[in-house]
XYZ file of C-alpha atoms in Angstrom:
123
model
C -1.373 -41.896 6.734
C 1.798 -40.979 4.429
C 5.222 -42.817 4.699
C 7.656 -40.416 3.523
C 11.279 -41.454 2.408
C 14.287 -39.251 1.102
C 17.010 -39.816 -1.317
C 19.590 -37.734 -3.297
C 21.656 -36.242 -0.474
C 25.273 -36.739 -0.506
C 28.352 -34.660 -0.593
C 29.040 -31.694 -3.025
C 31.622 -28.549 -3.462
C 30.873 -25.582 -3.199
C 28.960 -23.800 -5.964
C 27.659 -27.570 -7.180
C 24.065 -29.201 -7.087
C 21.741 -31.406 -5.753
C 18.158 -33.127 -6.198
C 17.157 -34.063 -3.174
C 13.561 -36.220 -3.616
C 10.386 -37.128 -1.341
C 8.782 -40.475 -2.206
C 5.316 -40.802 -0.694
C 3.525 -44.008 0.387
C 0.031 -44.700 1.278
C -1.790 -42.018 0.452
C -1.409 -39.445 -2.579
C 1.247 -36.451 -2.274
C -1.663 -33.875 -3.618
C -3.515 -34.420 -0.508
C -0.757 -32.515 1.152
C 1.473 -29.446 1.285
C 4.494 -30.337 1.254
C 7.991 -28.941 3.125
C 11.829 -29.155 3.036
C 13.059 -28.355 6.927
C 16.795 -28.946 7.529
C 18.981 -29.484 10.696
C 22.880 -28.719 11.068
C 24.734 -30.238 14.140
C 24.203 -28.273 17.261
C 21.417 -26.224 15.866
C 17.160 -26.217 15.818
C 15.628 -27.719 13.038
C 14.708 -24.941 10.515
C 12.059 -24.145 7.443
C 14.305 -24.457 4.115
C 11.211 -24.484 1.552
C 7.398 -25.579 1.252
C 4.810 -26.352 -1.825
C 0.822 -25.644 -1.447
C -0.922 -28.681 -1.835
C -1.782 -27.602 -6.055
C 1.676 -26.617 -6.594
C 1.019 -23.121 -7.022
C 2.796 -21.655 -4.340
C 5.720 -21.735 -2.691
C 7.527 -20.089 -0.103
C 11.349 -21.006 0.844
C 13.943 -19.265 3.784
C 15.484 -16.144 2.244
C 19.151 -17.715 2.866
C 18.284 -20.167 0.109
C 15.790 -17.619 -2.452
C 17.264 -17.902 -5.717
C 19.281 -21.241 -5.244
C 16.599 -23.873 -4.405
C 13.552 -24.758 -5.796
C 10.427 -27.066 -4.552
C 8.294 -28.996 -7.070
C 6.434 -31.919 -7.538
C 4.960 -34.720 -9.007
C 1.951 -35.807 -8.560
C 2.039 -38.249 -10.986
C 5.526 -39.980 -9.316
C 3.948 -39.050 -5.738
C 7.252 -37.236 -5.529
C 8.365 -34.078 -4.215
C 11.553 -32.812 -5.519
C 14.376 -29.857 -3.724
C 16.627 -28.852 -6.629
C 19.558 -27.327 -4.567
C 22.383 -24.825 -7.027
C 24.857 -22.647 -5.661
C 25.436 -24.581 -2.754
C 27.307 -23.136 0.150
C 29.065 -25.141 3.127
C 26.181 -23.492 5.544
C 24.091 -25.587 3.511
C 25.634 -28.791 5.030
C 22.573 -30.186 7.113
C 20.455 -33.519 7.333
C 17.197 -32.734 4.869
C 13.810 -33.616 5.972
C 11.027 -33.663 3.855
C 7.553 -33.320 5.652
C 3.889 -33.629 4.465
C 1.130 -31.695 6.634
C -2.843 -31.496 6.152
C -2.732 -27.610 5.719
C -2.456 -26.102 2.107
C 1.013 -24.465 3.148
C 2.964 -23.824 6.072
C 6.147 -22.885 6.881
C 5.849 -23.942 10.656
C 7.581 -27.367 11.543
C 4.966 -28.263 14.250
C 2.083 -28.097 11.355
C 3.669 -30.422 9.704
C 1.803 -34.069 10.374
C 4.315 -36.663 9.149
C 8.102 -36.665 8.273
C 10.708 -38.809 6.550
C 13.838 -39.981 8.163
C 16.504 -37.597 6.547
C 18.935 -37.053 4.074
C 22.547 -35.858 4.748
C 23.835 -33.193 2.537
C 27.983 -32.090 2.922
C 29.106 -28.900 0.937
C 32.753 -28.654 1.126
C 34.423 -25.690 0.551
């Protein structure tokens, strides 16, 4: 079993940055891939960005290609979503997930999630 807990949300402008980060508890973040899924008010949950369990690979939502990246630490037990260029669409609650596949970017494969991190762009 994994506890999972985020931190770094907050509010930003447009066009600013965040590091949102994953601590992991109980067991060892490299037993897992790892995933970013996000949820605006009103709407589904969706896929934002996911890390194979090595690190190697990544995949991430086209609407964020090129502005966010996924990395970790396997040394801090620590996942890590650098977020640039941030638009107000962006503005969601952040949930990072761990799941006992290499890499998925399916929200049901994923076995355990934190409790969220609220991120505001402003325009």
């Amino acid at each position: 079993q994994v506890q999972l807990v985020e931190s770094g949300g907050g509010l930003a402008q447009a066009g600013g940055s965040l590091r949102l980060s994953c601590a992991a508890s109980g067991r060892t973040v490299s037993r897992y891939g790892m995933g970013w899924f996000r949820q605006a008010p009103g709407k589904e949950r969706e896929f934002v960005a996911a890390i194979r369990r090595t690190g190697v690979t990544t995949f991430y939502q086209d609407s964020v290609k090129g502005r966010f990246t996924i990395s970790r630490d396997t040394a801090k037990n620590t996942t890590y979503l650098q977020m640039n260029s941030l638009k107000p669409e962006d503005t969601a609650v952040y949930y990072c997930a761990a799941t006992n596949r290499l890499i998925t970017i399916t929200a049901r494969e994923y076995d355990y999630w934190g409790q969220g991190t609220q991120v505001t762009v402003s325009s």
